[in-house]
Amino acid sequence: MVFLDIEINETVIIPPSELNPSSLLLRKAIILRLLNYISRKKASEEHGYYVAVRTLNTVGDGEVNGLTGDVHFPVSFNCATTKPYKGEILIGTIDRVRRQGIFLISGPIQNIFLSEKTMKDYQFNNIEEPVFVSANGQSKFEKGGNVRFRILGVKWIESDREFQVLGTIAGDFLGPV
């Protein structure tokens, strides 16, 4: 998984109750607002998943809103992000096993699908619990197992603010870990 360090410019709103003459407490309030901001925003098509606020670069002069008393601070900060790319090799944890394939989770990516059509040497078995078993019986895909896979395609879903990923285990050194 590739991590990127991007700079973001945003306006942070601090209510009067959180204002304090100490610049340390103001920085803390701003950082807490930025952490809340990236957790709500979750991801963007351009930058990928927002992982962490790395540095608070600048805090501009605040402007007071005359109606509410809130202070609006323009800030610049660096944020660590990660974005899935076609051809990238990742390791995911099996979340669900269905006849059509398996669903994986890898880091912040919650929607990864490996189709049964890309698992040619595996057959679906639903005797006790759903599982894909290799023809020789030596390996299997079951819930909670880990899989090394290659990304075939990535699609951004704006309504969910996340990526859908299609993967495959076709290739050398890919499959159950």
PDB file of C-alpha atoms in Angstrom:
ATOM      1  CA  MET A   1       0.000   0.000   0.000  1.00  0.00           C
ATOM      2  CA  VAL A   2       1.443   3.347  -1.057  1.00  0.00           C
ATOM      3  CA  PHE A   3       1.241   6.213   1.421  1.00  0.00           C
ATOM      4  CA  LEU A   4       1.247   9.804   0.214  1.00  0.00           C
ATOM      5  CA  ASP A   5       1.896  13.024   2.132  1.00  0.00           C
ATOM      6  CA  ILE A   6      -0.370  15.812   0.883  1.00  0.00           C
ATOM      7  CA  GLU A   7      -0.888  19.411   1.940  1.00  0.00           C
ATOM      8  CA  ILE A   8      -4.454  20.553   2.606  1.00  0.00           C
ATOM      9  CA  ASN A   9      -5.742  24.077   3.197  1.00  0.00           C
ATOM     10  CA  GLU A  10      -8.909  24.255   5.265  1.00  0.00           C
ATOM     11  CA  THR A  11     -10.816  26.622   7.539  1.00  0.00           C
ATOM     12  CA  VAL A  12     -11.197  25.452  11.137  1.00  0.00           C
ATOM     13  CA  ILE A  13     -14.023  26.875  13.268  1.00  0.00           C
ATOM     14  CA  ILE A  14     -13.381  27.188  17.001  1.00  0.00           C
ATOM     15  CA  PRO A  15     -16.301  28.124  19.289  1.00  0.00           C
ATOM     16  CA  PRO A  16     -15.695  30.840  21.923  1.00  0.00           C
ATOM     17  CA  SER A  17     -15.829  28.289  24.772  1.00  0.00           C
ATOM     18  CA  GLU A  18     -12.659  26.624  23.427  1.00  0.00           C
ATOM     19  CA  LEU A  19     -10.666  29.822  22.935  1.00  0.00           C
ATOM     20  CA  ASN A  20      -7.785  30.274  25.335  1.00  0.00           C
ATOM     21  CA  PRO A  21      -4.966  32.832  25.412  1.00  0.00           C
ATOM     22  CA  SER A  22      -2.428  29.989  25.455  1.00  0.00           C
ATOM     23  CA  SER A  23      -1.319  29.220  21.910  1.00  0.00           C
ATOM     24  CA  LEU A  24      -0.684  25.595  22.928  1.00  0.00           C
ATOM     25  CA  LEU A  25      -4.333  25.033  23.817  1.00  0.00           C
ATOM     26  CA  LEU A  26      -5.437  26.762  20.599  1.00  0.00           C
ATOM     27  CA  ARG A  27      -3.184  24.450  18.533  1.00  0.00           C
ATOM     28  CA  LYS A  28      -4.646  21.472  20.396  1.00  0.00           C
ATOM     29  CA  ALA A  29      -8.206  22.607  19.634  1.00  0.00           C
ATOM     30  CA  ILE A  30      -7.302  23.094  15.957  1.00  0.00           C
ATOM     31  CA  ILE A  31      -5.640  19.661  15.694  1.00  0.00           C
ATOM     32  CA  LEU A  32      -8.661  17.986  17.325  1.00  0.00           C
ATOM     33  CA  ARG A  33     -10.938  19.703  14.775  1.00  0.00           C
ATOM     34  CA  LEU A  34      -8.681  18.532  11.921  1.00  0.00           C
ATOM     35  CA  LEU A  35      -8.741  14.936  13.190  1.00  0.00           C
ATOM     36  CA  ASN A  36     -12.536  15.121  13.322  1.00  0.00           C
ATOM     37  CA  TYR A  37     -12.552  16.621   9.804  1.00  0.00           C
ATOM     38  CA  ILE A  38     -10.498  13.795   8.231  1.00  0.00           C
ATOM     39  CA  SER A  39     -12.449  11.078  10.047  1.00  0.00           C
ATOM     40  CA  ARG A  40     -15.746  12.498   8.732  1.00  0.00           C
ATOM     41  CA  LYS A  41     -14.429  13.081   5.219  1.00  0.00           C
ATOM     42  CA  LYS A  42     -12.939   9.529   5.170  1.00  0.00           C
ATOM     43  CA  ALA A  43     -11.639   9.624   1.590  1.00  0.00           C
ATOM     44  CA  SER A  44     -11.637  11.506  -1.693  1.00  0.00           C
ATOM     45  CA  GLU A  45     -11.279  10.340  -5.263  1.00  0.00           C
ATOM     46  CA  GLU A  46      -8.212  12.557  -5.753  1.00  0.00           C
ATOM     47  CA  HIS A  47      -6.260  11.732  -2.568  1.00  0.00           C
ATOM     48  CA  GLY A  48      -7.582   8.347  -1.439  1.00  0.00           C
ATOM     49  CA  TYR A  49      -8.194   7.479   2.224  1.00  0.00           C
ATOM     50  CA  TYR A  50      -7.181  10.046   4.847  1.00  0.00           C
ATOM     51  CA  VAL A  51      -5.055   8.247   7.431  1.00  0.00           C
ATOM     52  CA  ALA A  52      -3.563  10.864   9.792  1.00  0.00           C
ATOM     53  CA  VAL A  53      -2.780  14.533  10.306  1.00  0.00           C
ATOM     54  CA  ARG A  54       1.029  14.634  10.156  1.00  0.00           C
ATOM     55  CA  THR A  55       1.903  18.279  10.715  1.00  0.00           C
ATOM     56  CA  LEU A  56       0.128  21.567  11.320  1.00  0.00           C
ATOM     57  CA  ASN A  57       2.039  23.917   9.009  1.00  0.00           C
ATOM     58  CA  THR A  58       0.400  27.310   9.447  1.00  0.00           C
ATOM     59  CA  VAL A  59      -2.471  28.858  11.347  1.00  0.00           C
ATOM     60  CA  GLY A  60      -3.670  32.156   9.895  1.00  0.00           C
ATOM     61  CA  ASP A  61      -5.271  35.038  11.743  1.00  0.00           C
ATOM     62  CA  GLY A  62      -8.719  34.161  12.973  1.00  0.00           C
ATOM     63  CA  GLU A  63     -11.825  36.014  11.855  1.00  0.00           C
ATOM     64  CA  VAL A  64     -14.693  36.319  14.325  1.00  0.00           C
ATOM     65  CA  ASN A  65     -18.202  35.521  13.143  1.00  0.00           C
ATOM     66  CA  GLY A  66     -20.288  38.418  14.468  1.00  0.00           C
ATOM     67  CA  LEU A  67     -23.440  36.319  14.916  1.00  0.00           C
ATOM     68  CA  THR A  68     -22.066  33.236  16.677  1.00  0.00           C
ATOM     69  CA  GLY A  69     -18.771  34.428  18.128  1.00  0.00           C
ATOM     70  CA  ASP A  70     -16.990  31.468  16.495  1.00  0.00           C
ATOM     71  CA  VAL A  71     -13.497  32.148  15.206  1.00  0.00           C
ATOM     72  CA  HIS A  72     -12.577  30.934  11.708  1.00  0.00           C
ATOM     73  CA  PHE A  73      -8.878  30.065  11.323  1.00  0.00           C
ATOM     74  CA  PRO A  74      -7.369  29.324   7.891  1.00  0.00           C
ATOM     75  CA  VAL A  75      -4.940  26.443   8.384  1.00  0.00           C
ATOM     76  CA  SER A  76      -2.518  24.481   6.270  1.00  0.00           C
ATOM     77  CA  PHE A  77      -1.617  20.937   7.308  1.00  0.00           C
ATOM     78  CA  ASN A  78      -0.019  17.801   5.939  1.00  0.00           C
ATOM     79  CA  CYS A  79      -2.022  14.597   5.897  1.00  0.00           C
ATOM     80  CA  ALA A  80      -0.984  10.991   5.238  1.00  0.00           C
ATOM     81  CA  THR A  81      -3.232   9.292   2.683  1.00  0.00           C
ATOM     82  CA  THR A  82      -3.351   5.976   0.882  1.00  0.00           C
ATOM     83  CA  LYS A  83      -5.011   5.195  -2.427  1.00  0.00           C
ATOM     84  CA  PRO A  84      -5.439   1.823  -4.176  1.00  0.00           C
ATOM     85  CA  TYR A  85      -3.892   1.578  -7.664  1.00  0.00           C
ATOM     86  CA  LYS A  86      -4.439  -0.913 -10.475  1.00  0.00           C
ATOM     87  CA  GLY A  87      -1.642  -3.523 -10.492  1.00  0.00           C
ATOM     88  CA  GLU A  88      -0.752  -2.999  -6.822  1.00  0.00           C
ATOM     89  CA  ILE A  89      -0.260  -6.150  -4.717  1.00  0.00           C
ATOM     90  CA  LEU A  90      -1.857  -6.112  -1.261  1.00  0.00           C
ATOM     91  CA  ILE A  91      -2.681  -8.492   1.559  1.00  0.00           C
ATOM     92  CA  GLY A  92      -6.286  -8.591   2.716  1.00  0.00           C
ATOM     93  CA  THR A  93      -8.302 -10.371   5.377  1.00  0.00           C
ATOM     94  CA  ILE A  94     -11.313 -12.401   4.235  1.00  0.00           C
ATOM     95  CA  ASP A  95     -14.492 -10.780   5.541  1.00  0.00           C
ATOM     96  CA  ARG A  96     -17.144 -12.888   3.746  1.00  0.00           C
ATOM     97  CA  VAL A  97     -17.167 -15.990   1.551  1.00  0.00           C
ATOM     98  CA  ARG A  98     -19.958 -16.300  -1.042  1.00  0.00           C
ATOM     99  CA  ARG A  99     -20.509 -18.665  -3.962  1.00  0.00           C
ATOM    100  CA  GLN A 100     -19.665 -15.776  -6.359  1.00  0.00           C
ATOM    101  CA  GLY A 101     -16.312 -15.051  -4.651  1.00  0.00           C
ATOM    102  CA  ILE A 102     -14.741 -13.590  -1.528  1.00  0.00           C
ATOM    103  CA  PHE A 103     -14.865 -10.123   0.038  1.00  0.00           C
ATOM    104  CA  LEU A 104     -11.707  -8.747   1.643  1.00  0.00           C
ATOM    105  CA  ILE A 105     -10.650  -5.873   3.872  1.00  0.00           C
ATOM    106  CA  SER A 106      -7.174  -4.358   3.518  1.00  0.00           C
ATOM    107  CA  GLY A 107      -6.292  -1.378   5.698  1.00  0.00           C
ATOM    108  CA  PRO A 108      -8.938   1.306   5.195  1.00  0.00           C
ATOM    109  CA  ILE A 109     -10.297  -0.398   2.052  1.00  0.00           C
ATOM    110  CA  GLN A 110     -13.493  -2.170   3.111  1.00  0.00           C
ATOM    111  CA  ASN A 111     -14.881  -3.240  -0.269  1.00  0.00           C
ATOM    112  CA  ILE A 112     -12.554  -5.652  -2.135  1.00  0.00           C
ATOM    113  CA  PHE A 113     -13.983  -8.482  -4.232  1.00  0.00           C
ATOM    114  CA  LEU A 114     -12.207 -11.518  -5.685  1.00  0.00           C
ATOM    115  CA  SER A 115     -14.479 -13.324  -8.139  1.00  0.00           C
ATOM    116  CA  GLU A 116     -14.645 -17.113  -8.138  1.00  0.00           C
ATOM    117  CA  LYS A 117     -13.835 -16.863 -11.858  1.00  0.00           C
ATOM    118  CA  THR A 118     -10.337 -15.578 -10.984  1.00  0.00           C
ATOM    119  CA  MET A 119      -9.790 -18.500  -8.550  1.00  0.00           C
ATOM    120  CA  LYS A 120      -9.556 -21.262 -11.164  1.00  0.00           C
ATOM    121  CA  ASP A 121      -7.867 -23.854  -8.907  1.00  0.00           C
ATOM    122  CA  TYR A 122     -10.414 -23.413  -6.101  1.00  0.00           C
ATOM    123  CA  GLN A 123     -13.914 -24.767  -5.696  1.00  0.00           C
ATOM    124  CA  PHE A 124     -16.701 -23.509  -3.461  1.00  0.00           C
ATOM    125  CA  ASN A 125     -17.675 -25.773  -0.566  1.00  0.00           C
ATOM    126  CA  ASN A 126     -20.565 -24.991   1.788  1.00  0.00           C
ATOM    127  CA  ILE A 127     -20.739 -28.129   3.954  1.00  0.00           C
ATOM    128  CA  GLU A 128     -19.999 -26.604   7.386  1.00  0.00           C
ATOM    129  CA  GLU A 129     -19.323 -22.980   6.528  1.00  0.00           C
ATOM    130  CA  PRO A 130     -18.664 -21.313   3.176  1.00  0.00           C
ATOM    131  CA  VAL A 131     -15.090 -21.879   1.985  1.00  0.00           C
ATOM    132  CA  PHE A 132     -13.106 -22.168  -1.259  1.00  0.00           C
ATOM    133  CA  VAL A 133     -10.795 -25.204  -1.256  1.00  0.00           C
ATOM    134  CA  SER A 134      -7.952 -25.880  -3.714  1.00  0.00           C
ATOM    135  CA  ALA A 135      -8.239 -28.895  -6.011  1.00  0.00           C
ATOM    136  CA  ASN A 136      -5.427 -30.666  -4.098  1.00  0.00           C
ATOM    137  CA  GLY A 137      -7.021 -29.776  -0.737  1.00  0.00           C
ATOM    138  CA  GLN A 138      -3.843 -28.112   0.592  1.00  0.00           C
ATOM    139  CA  SER A 139      -5.099 -24.524   0.806  1.00  0.00           C
ATOM    140  CA  LYS A 140      -8.391 -22.782   1.342  1.00  0.00           C
ATOM    141  CA  PHE A 141     -10.068 -19.395   1.574  1.00  0.00           C
ATOM    142  CA  GLU A 142     -12.154 -19.047   4.729  1.00  0.00           C
ATOM    143  CA  LYS A 143     -13.412 -16.147   6.821  1.00  0.00           C
ATOM    144  CA  GLY A 144     -10.560 -14.559   8.779  1.00  0.00           C
ATOM    145  CA  GLY A 145      -7.823 -15.916   6.495  1.00  0.00           C
ATOM    146  CA  ASN A 146      -5.289 -13.699   4.725  1.00  0.00           C
ATOM    147  CA  VAL A 147      -4.879 -13.415   0.953  1.00  0.00           C
ATOM    148  CA  ARG A 148      -2.177 -11.804  -1.181  1.00  0.00           C
ATOM    149  CA  PHE A 149      -3.866 -10.384  -4.292  1.00  0.00           C
ATOM    150  CA  ARG A 150      -3.341  -7.992  -7.218  1.00  0.00           C
ATOM    151  CA  ILE A 151      -5.723  -5.114  -7.900  1.00  0.00           C
ATOM    152  CA  LEU A 152      -7.434  -5.460 -11.294  1.00  0.00           C
ATOM    153  CA  GLY A 153      -9.647  -2.385 -11.083  1.00  0.00           C
ATOM    154  CA  VAL A 154     -10.595   0.503  -8.812  1.00  0.00           C
ATOM    155  CA  LYS A 155     -13.874   2.438  -8.812  1.00  0.00           C
ATOM    156  CA  TRP A 156     -14.699   5.508  -6.688  1.00  0.00           C
ATOM    157  CA  ILE A 157     -18.190   5.491  -5.124  1.00  0.00           C
ATOM    158  CA  GLU A 158     -19.041   9.101  -4.223  1.00  0.00           C
ATOM    159  CA  SER A 159     -22.176   8.298  -2.199  1.00  0.00           C
ATOM    160  CA  ASP A 160     -20.205   5.998   0.158  1.00  0.00           C
ATOM    161  CA  ARG A 161     -16.985   8.046  -0.036  1.00  0.00           C
ATOM    162  CA  GLU A 162     -14.946   4.899  -0.634  1.00  0.00           C
ATOM    163  CA  PHE A 163     -13.340   2.806  -3.357  1.00  0.00           C
ATOM    164  CA  GLN A 164     -14.590  -0.509  -4.712  1.00  0.00           C
ATOM    165  CA  VAL A 165     -11.714  -2.770  -5.647  1.00  0.00           C
ATOM    166  CA  LEU A 166     -11.707  -5.829  -7.906  1.00  0.00           C
ATOM    167  CA  GLY A 167      -8.809  -8.208  -7.279  1.00  0.00           C
ATOM    168  CA  THR A 168      -7.301 -11.442  -8.545  1.00  0.00           C
ATOM    169  CA  ILE A 169      -5.026 -14.187  -7.277  1.00  0.00           C
ATOM    170  CA  ALA A 170      -3.896 -15.093 -10.799  1.00  0.00           C
ATOM    171  CA  GLY A 171      -0.119 -14.668 -10.824  1.00  0.00           C
ATOM    172  CA  ASP A 172       3.032 -15.770  -9.063  1.00  0.00           C
ATOM    173  CA  PHE A 173       3.132 -15.681  -5.250  1.00  0.00           C
ATOM    174  CA  LEU A 174      -0.544 -14.678  -4.958  1.00  0.00           C
ATOM    175  CA  GLY A 175      -3.158 -16.544  -2.932  1.00  0.00           C
ATOM    176  CA  PRO A 176      -3.613 -17.645   0.680  1.00  0.00           C
ATOM    177  CA  VAL A 177      -0.922 -16.408   3.068  1.00  0.00           C
TER     178      VAL A 177
END
